[in-house]
Amino acid sequence: MANSLKKLVGQTAIYGLSSIIGRFLNYLLVPLYTYKIAAASGGYGVVTNIYAYTALLLVLLTFGMETTFFYFSNREEIDSKKAFSTAASAVGIVSLLFWLVCMVFGVNIAEALNYANHPEYIRIMASVVALDAFQAILFAQLRNQNRALKFVTLKLTFIICNIGLNLLVFCVAPGFAESHPQLMSWYDPNYQVGYVFIINLICTAAIMLGFLPELRGLRFGIDRNLLKEMLKYTWPLLLLGLIGILNQVADKICYKFIVPGQEGEVQLGIYGACVKIAMIIAIFTQAFRYAYEPFVFGGQHDKNNKEMQAEVMRYYVIFTMLAFLIVALYLDVFKYIINRSYWAGLRTVPIVMMAEIFMGVYFNLSFWYKLNKQTWWGAIFSTLGCAAMLAVNFLFVQKYGYMACAWGGFVGYGICMVLSYIVGQVKNPIPYKLATLLGYFALAVVLYIVSAFVHINNTVLALAFNTLLLLVYVAVLLYAERALVKKIVGKFLRRG
């Protein structure tokens, strides 16, 4: 089990490096957009809204095939190449049909979504989503083959290209347009939102070139019998993923309908910008998922699998609660990621972070039904969670604005997490150390509450006080995990 944990930590570090560096570099775009697109214009609200639609569509177009591919490619009686070819071909065909519909009916779709003046937004992002869906299976193949280096290289290439083009358009182009207008006939200073989407399309299309070797594997085509088995396995995952992503983006999609007009776009932009600060938890969860999912499916016949899942859950809670405290206690520093005009929404950050932690725990708890081909349980949990989240939004957004969105996610993921644990311990018990997990959670929450209720007007002194609170968590962690710490220190000293 020790070697397996070591492998997981190594894989998480590699994927985590790409995610952390990538998200950090993408954070550069948040101040860029919030400083260049004024909160009062509602432009960032448009970006937030359309990206919410693309996230939802990406789940629909991949329809759970990433997890399904991992499951079938690790079955001894199935050729992994056929599993890849079948999964990629199926997603590719669905994505192509979706793209054709959006190209033909783009104007009608734009009118329905209140973007009648910019139907090109719909067509551009439809192209991005179709490519992203197909690439999701290609990236899954890299993860399945433990080709983390190529995975990281392609991810970082996209990010660097994206940031470079954004800096060119938003920072260099305005000045160059004034000094050399004859060379900048393409540039329109009032089309900032459109450039965000165009840049995304250029970078996504460029990454396809890196997948040319993987595309040769599609010569195996679709195995119809295998596809039928895959679809039986994946349809609950589609519902699970659909409800799961709705928990993340439904508030951003519904907001414009609940609070229509310019005011809705302005508030949505403020909320969307502040949510970006909370995404440090999502970074860790995403990196963890990239490494953990193929790891668990690959070792599904390991007799120590349950003990391993319990240990990994403990580490996940330890480090995500530490990340929560770092962001929440130093929010006076992190807030400078966004323009001052967006700071009104900062109070949503701790709530959204906690919702993200619930989502990560729920992901950890999900393997009992995935490994036992009972994925419909996940669909039930996620449906109930999503219903609760939507209820909070529709009941309270009119009165409390985007704060209701933050609490809606908290409630939705909280319900999913609790239900999955309760049912999972009946159907397929895993020896989680519940008292330890709740202890770390309670300690972090209490320390945050102490910080929130102790008002210190001096920023330096406030940060110093919060540092002491953070050190309390670290001290308790080191004491509680002293056996593990002693083991790690001992290995380090022996190597030295």
PDB file of N, CA and C in Angstrom, residues 322-369:
ATOM      1  N   LEU A 322      -6.501  23.091   5.006  1.00  0.00           N
ATOM      2  CA  LEU A 322      -5.351  24.003   5.112  1.00  0.00           C
ATOM      3  C   LEU A 322      -5.425  25.065   4.018  1.00  0.00           C
ATOM      4  N   ALA A 323      -5.752  24.643   2.789  1.00  0.00           N
ATOM      5  CA  ALA A 323      -5.891  25.600   1.689  1.00  0.00           C
ATOM      6  C   ALA A 323      -7.031  26.580   1.963  1.00  0.00           C
ATOM      7  N   PHE A 324      -8.126  26.082   2.518  1.00  0.00           N
ATOM      8  CA  PHE A 324      -9.252  26.948   2.882  1.00  0.00           C
ATOM      9  C   PHE A 324      -8.800  28.053   3.839  1.00  0.00           C
ATOM     10  N   LEU A 325      -8.072  27.667   4.869  1.00  0.00           N
ATOM     11  CA  LEU A 325      -7.615  28.650   5.854  1.00  0.00           C
ATOM     12  C   LEU A 325      -6.651  29.661   5.242  1.00  0.00           C
ATOM     13  N   ILE A 326      -5.766  29.192   4.385  1.00  0.00           N
ATOM     14  CA  ILE A 326      -4.794  30.108   3.774  1.00  0.00           C
ATOM     15  C   ILE A 326      -5.508  31.207   2.993  1.00  0.00           C
ATOM     16  N   VAL A 327      -6.487  30.820   2.177  1.00  0.00           N
ATOM     17  CA  VAL A 327      -7.205  31.819   1.377  1.00  0.00           C
ATOM     18  C   VAL A 327      -8.111  32.676   2.258  1.00  0.00           C
ATOM     19  N   ALA A 328      -8.878  32.037   3.143  1.00  0.00           N
ATOM     20  CA  ALA A 328      -9.843  32.777   3.963  1.00  0.00           C
ATOM     21  C   ALA A 328      -9.159  33.745   4.928  1.00  0.00           C
ATOM     22  N   LEU A 329      -8.047  33.321   5.529  1.00  0.00           N
ATOM     23  CA  LEU A 329      -7.361  34.169   6.508  1.00  0.00           C
ATOM     24  C   LEU A 329      -6.536  35.266   5.846  1.00  0.00           C
ATOM     25  N   TYR A 330      -6.167  35.061   4.594  1.00  0.00           N
ATOM     26  CA  TYR A 330      -5.365  36.070   3.891  1.00  0.00           C
ATOM     27  C   TYR A 330      -6.157  36.684   2.725  1.00  0.00           C
ATOM     28  N   LEU A 331      -7.466  36.766   2.897  1.00  0.00           N
ATOM     29  CA  LEU A 331      -8.309  37.320   1.843  1.00  0.00           C
ATOM     30  C   LEU A 331      -7.983  38.779   1.559  1.00  0.00           C
ATOM     31  N   ASP A 332      -7.478  39.494   2.561  1.00  0.00           N
ATOM     32  CA  ASP A 332      -7.077  40.885   2.346  1.00  0.00           C
ATOM     33  C   ASP A 332      -5.895  41.003   1.389  1.00  0.00           C
ATOM     34  N   VAL A 333      -5.196  39.901   1.165  1.00  0.00           N
ATOM     35  CA  VAL A 333      -4.109  39.872   0.176  1.00  0.00           C
ATOM     36  C   VAL A 333      -4.631  39.355  -1.160  1.00  0.00           C
ATOM     37  N   PHE A 334      -5.375  38.253  -1.108  1.00  0.00           N
ATOM     38  CA  PHE A 334      -5.874  37.638  -2.334  1.00  0.00           C
ATOM     39  C   PHE A 334      -6.862  38.535  -3.084  1.00  0.00           C
ATOM     40  N   LYS A 335      -7.508  39.444  -2.382  1.00  0.00           N
ATOM     41  CA  LYS A 335      -8.525  40.276  -3.037  1.00  0.00           C
ATOM     42  C   LYS A 335      -7.941  41.158  -4.131  1.00  0.00           C
ATOM     43  N   TYR A 336      -6.628  41.394  -4.079  1.00  0.00           N
ATOM     44  CA  TYR A 336      -6.014  42.257  -5.099  1.00  0.00           C
ATOM     45  C   TYR A 336      -5.885  41.554  -6.447  1.00  0.00           C
ATOM     46  N   ILE A 337      -6.270  40.274  -6.487  1.00  0.00           N
ATOM     47  CA  ILE A 337      -6.328  39.581  -7.781  1.00  0.00           C
ATOM     48  C   ILE A 337      -7.342  40.261  -8.697  1.00  0.00           C
ATOM     49  N   ILE A 338      -8.398  40.821  -8.099  1.00  0.00           N
ATOM     50  CA  ILE A 338      -9.452  41.456  -8.895  1.00  0.00           C
ATOM     51  C   ILE A 338      -9.491  42.955  -8.615  1.00  0.00           C
ATOM     52  N   ASN A 339     -10.096  43.676  -9.524  1.00  0.00           N
ATOM     53  CA  ASN A 339     -10.233  45.131  -9.393  1.00  0.00           C
ATOM     54  C   ASN A 339     -11.111  45.489  -8.203  1.00  0.00           C
ATOM     55  N   ARG A 340     -10.820  46.639  -7.601  1.00  0.00           N
ATOM     56  CA  ARG A 340     -11.541  47.096  -6.416  1.00  0.00           C
ATOM     57  C   ARG A 340     -13.054  47.177  -6.655  1.00  0.00           C
ATOM     58  N   SER A 341     -13.457  47.448  -7.888  1.00  0.00           N
ATOM     59  CA  SER A 341     -14.886  47.594  -8.178  1.00  0.00           C
ATOM     60  C   SER A 341     -15.654  46.279  -8.036  1.00  0.00           C
ATOM     61  N   TYR A 342     -14.924  45.168  -7.902  1.00  0.00           N
ATOM     62  CA  TYR A 342     -15.557  43.856  -7.745  1.00  0.00           C
ATOM     63  C   TYR A 342     -15.535  43.362  -6.300  1.00  0.00           C
ATOM     64  N   TRP A 343     -14.955  44.120  -5.386  1.00  0.00           N
ATOM     65  CA  TRP A 343     -14.735  43.650  -4.014  1.00  0.00           C
ATOM     66  C   TRP A 343     -16.023  43.444  -3.220  1.00  0.00           C
ATOM     67  N   ALA A 344     -17.121  43.990  -3.685  1.00  0.00           N
ATOM     68  CA  ALA A 344     -18.379  43.838  -2.947  1.00  0.00           C
ATOM     69  C   ALA A 344     -18.765  42.371  -2.772  1.00  0.00           C
ATOM     70  N   GLY A 345     -18.272  41.517  -3.650  1.00  0.00           N
ATOM     71  CA  GLY A 345     -18.642  40.107  -3.595  1.00  0.00           C
ATOM     72  C   GLY A 345     -17.682  39.219  -2.828  1.00  0.00           C
ATOM     73  N   LEU A 346     -16.681  39.791  -2.153  1.00  0.00           N
ATOM     74  CA  LEU A 346     -15.667  38.990  -1.470  1.00  0.00           C
ATOM     75  C   LEU A 346     -16.235  38.100  -0.366  1.00  0.00           C
ATOM     76  N   ARG A 347     -17.345  38.500   0.226  1.00  0.00           N
ATOM     77  CA  ARG A 347     -17.914  37.690   1.318  1.00  0.00           C
ATOM     78  C   ARG A 347     -18.423  36.343   0.846  1.00  0.00           C
ATOM     79  N   THR A 348     -18.534  36.158  -0.474  1.00  0.00           N
ATOM     80  CA  THR A 348     -18.949  34.848  -0.986  1.00  0.00           C
ATOM     81  C   THR A 348     -17.796  33.842  -1.019  1.00  0.00           C
ATOM     82  N   VAL A 349     -16.561  34.330  -0.945  1.00  0.00           N
ATOM     83  CA  VAL A 349     -15.398  33.464  -1.172  1.00  0.00           C
ATOM     84  C   VAL A 349     -15.320  32.289  -0.193  1.00  0.00           C
ATOM     85  N   PRO A 350     -15.377  32.502   1.145  1.00  0.00           N
ATOM     86  CA  PRO A 350     -15.296  31.351   2.061  1.00  0.00           C
ATOM     87  C   PRO A 350     -16.423  30.340   1.856  1.00  0.00           C
ATOM     88  N   ILE A 351     -17.616  30.831   1.528  1.00  0.00           N
ATOM     89  CA  ILE A 351     -18.754  29.926   1.335  1.00  0.00           C
ATOM     90  C   ILE A 351     -18.542  29.066   0.087  1.00  0.00           C
ATOM     91  N   VAL A 352     -18.084  29.690  -0.990  1.00  0.00           N
ATOM     92  CA  VAL A 352     -17.842  28.955  -2.235  1.00  0.00           C
ATOM     93  C   VAL A 352     -16.705  27.954  -2.046  1.00  0.00           C
ATOM     94  N   MET A 353     -15.666  28.341  -1.298  1.00  0.00           N
ATOM     95  CA  MET A 353     -14.568  27.411  -1.034  1.00  0.00           C
ATOM     96  C   MET A 353     -15.054  26.179  -0.282  1.00  0.00           C
ATOM     97  N   MET A 354     -15.907  26.386   0.708  1.00  0.00           N
ATOM     98  CA  MET A 354     -16.417  25.252   1.471  1.00  0.00           C
ATOM     99  C   MET A 354     -17.278  24.355   0.583  1.00  0.00           C
ATOM    100  N   ALA A 355     -18.050  24.955  -0.317  1.00  0.00           N
ATOM    101  CA  ALA A 355     -18.834  24.161  -1.261  1.00  0.00           C
ATOM    102  C   ALA A 355     -17.920  23.315  -2.150  1.00  0.00           C
ATOM    103  N   GLU A 356     -16.787  23.886  -2.568  1.00  0.00           N
ATOM    104  CA  GLU A 356     -15.821  23.149  -3.387  1.00  0.00           C
ATOM    105  C   GLU A 356     -15.217  21.981  -2.607  1.00  0.00           C
ATOM    106  N   ILE A 357     -14.988  22.182  -1.311  1.00  0.00           N
ATOM    107  CA  ILE A 357     -14.467  21.098  -0.477  1.00  0.00           C
ATOM    108  C   ILE A 357     -15.495  19.976  -0.378  1.00  0.00           C
ATOM    109  N   PHE A 358     -16.755  20.341  -0.189  1.00  0.00           N
ATOM    110  CA  PHE A 358     -17.822  19.330  -0.164  1.00  0.00           C
ATOM    111  C   PHE A 358     -17.831  18.542  -1.472  1.00  0.00           C
ATOM    112  N   MET A 359     -17.651  19.244  -2.588  1.00  0.00           N
ATOM    113  CA  MET A 359     -17.642  18.576  -3.883  1.00  0.00           C
ATOM    114  C   MET A 359     -16.483  17.583  -3.972  1.00  0.00           C
ATOM    115  N   GLY A 360     -15.303  17.985  -3.468  1.00  0.00           N
ATOM    116  CA  GLY A 360     -14.149  17.095  -3.486  1.00  0.00           C
ATOM    117  C   GLY A 360     -14.351  15.864  -2.627  1.00  0.00           C
ATOM    118  N   VAL A 361     -14.939  16.043  -1.457  1.00  0.00           N
ATOM    119  CA  VAL A 361     -15.236  14.898  -0.589  1.00  0.00           C
ATOM    120  C   VAL A 361     -16.246  13.983  -1.274  1.00  0.00           C
ATOM    121  N   TYR A 362     -17.243  14.589  -1.892  1.00  0.00           N
ATOM    122  CA  TYR A 362     -18.262  13.806  -2.626  1.00  0.00           C
ATOM    123  C   TYR A 362     -17.607  12.991  -3.737  1.00  0.00           C
ATOM    124  N   PHE A 363     -16.644  13.575  -4.426  1.00  0.00           N
ATOM    125  CA  PHE A 363     -15.911  12.840  -5.463  1.00  0.00           C
ATOM    126  C   PHE A 363     -15.185  11.643  -4.856  1.00  0.00           C
ATOM    127  N   ASN A 364     -14.536  11.845  -3.710  1.00  0.00           N
ATOM    128  CA  ASN A 364     -13.846  10.746  -3.036  1.00  0.00           C
ATOM    129  C   ASN A 364     -14.805   9.633  -2.642  1.00  0.00           C
ATOM    130  N   LEU A 365     -16.008  10.029  -2.237  1.00  0.00           N
ATOM    131  CA  LEU A 365     -17.002   9.052  -1.785  1.00  0.00           C
ATOM    132  C   LEU A 365     -17.666   8.307  -2.943  1.00  0.00           C
ATOM    133  N   SER A 366     -17.470   8.800  -4.146  1.00  0.00           N
ATOM    134  CA  SER A 366     -18.235   8.283  -5.291  1.00  0.00           C
ATOM    135  C   SER A 366     -17.754   6.940  -5.805  1.00  0.00           C
ATOM    136  N   PHE A 367     -16.570   6.482  -5.384  1.00  0.00           N
ATOM    137  CA  PHE A 367     -16.011   5.285  -6.013  1.00  0.00           C
ATOM    138  C   PHE A 367     -16.729   4.000  -5.624  1.00  0.00           C
ATOM    139  N   TRP A 368     -17.442   4.028  -4.514  1.00  0.00           N
ATOM    140  CA  TRP A 368     -18.132   2.788  -4.127  1.00  0.00           C
ATOM    141  C   TRP A 368     -19.181   2.397  -5.164  1.00  0.00           C
ATOM    142  N   TYR A 369     -19.877   3.383  -5.750  1.00  0.00           N
ATOM    143  CA  TYR A 369     -20.874   3.014  -6.757  1.00  0.00           C
ATOM    144  C   TYR A 369     -20.292   2.952  -8.163  1.00  0.00           C
TER     145      TYR A 369
END
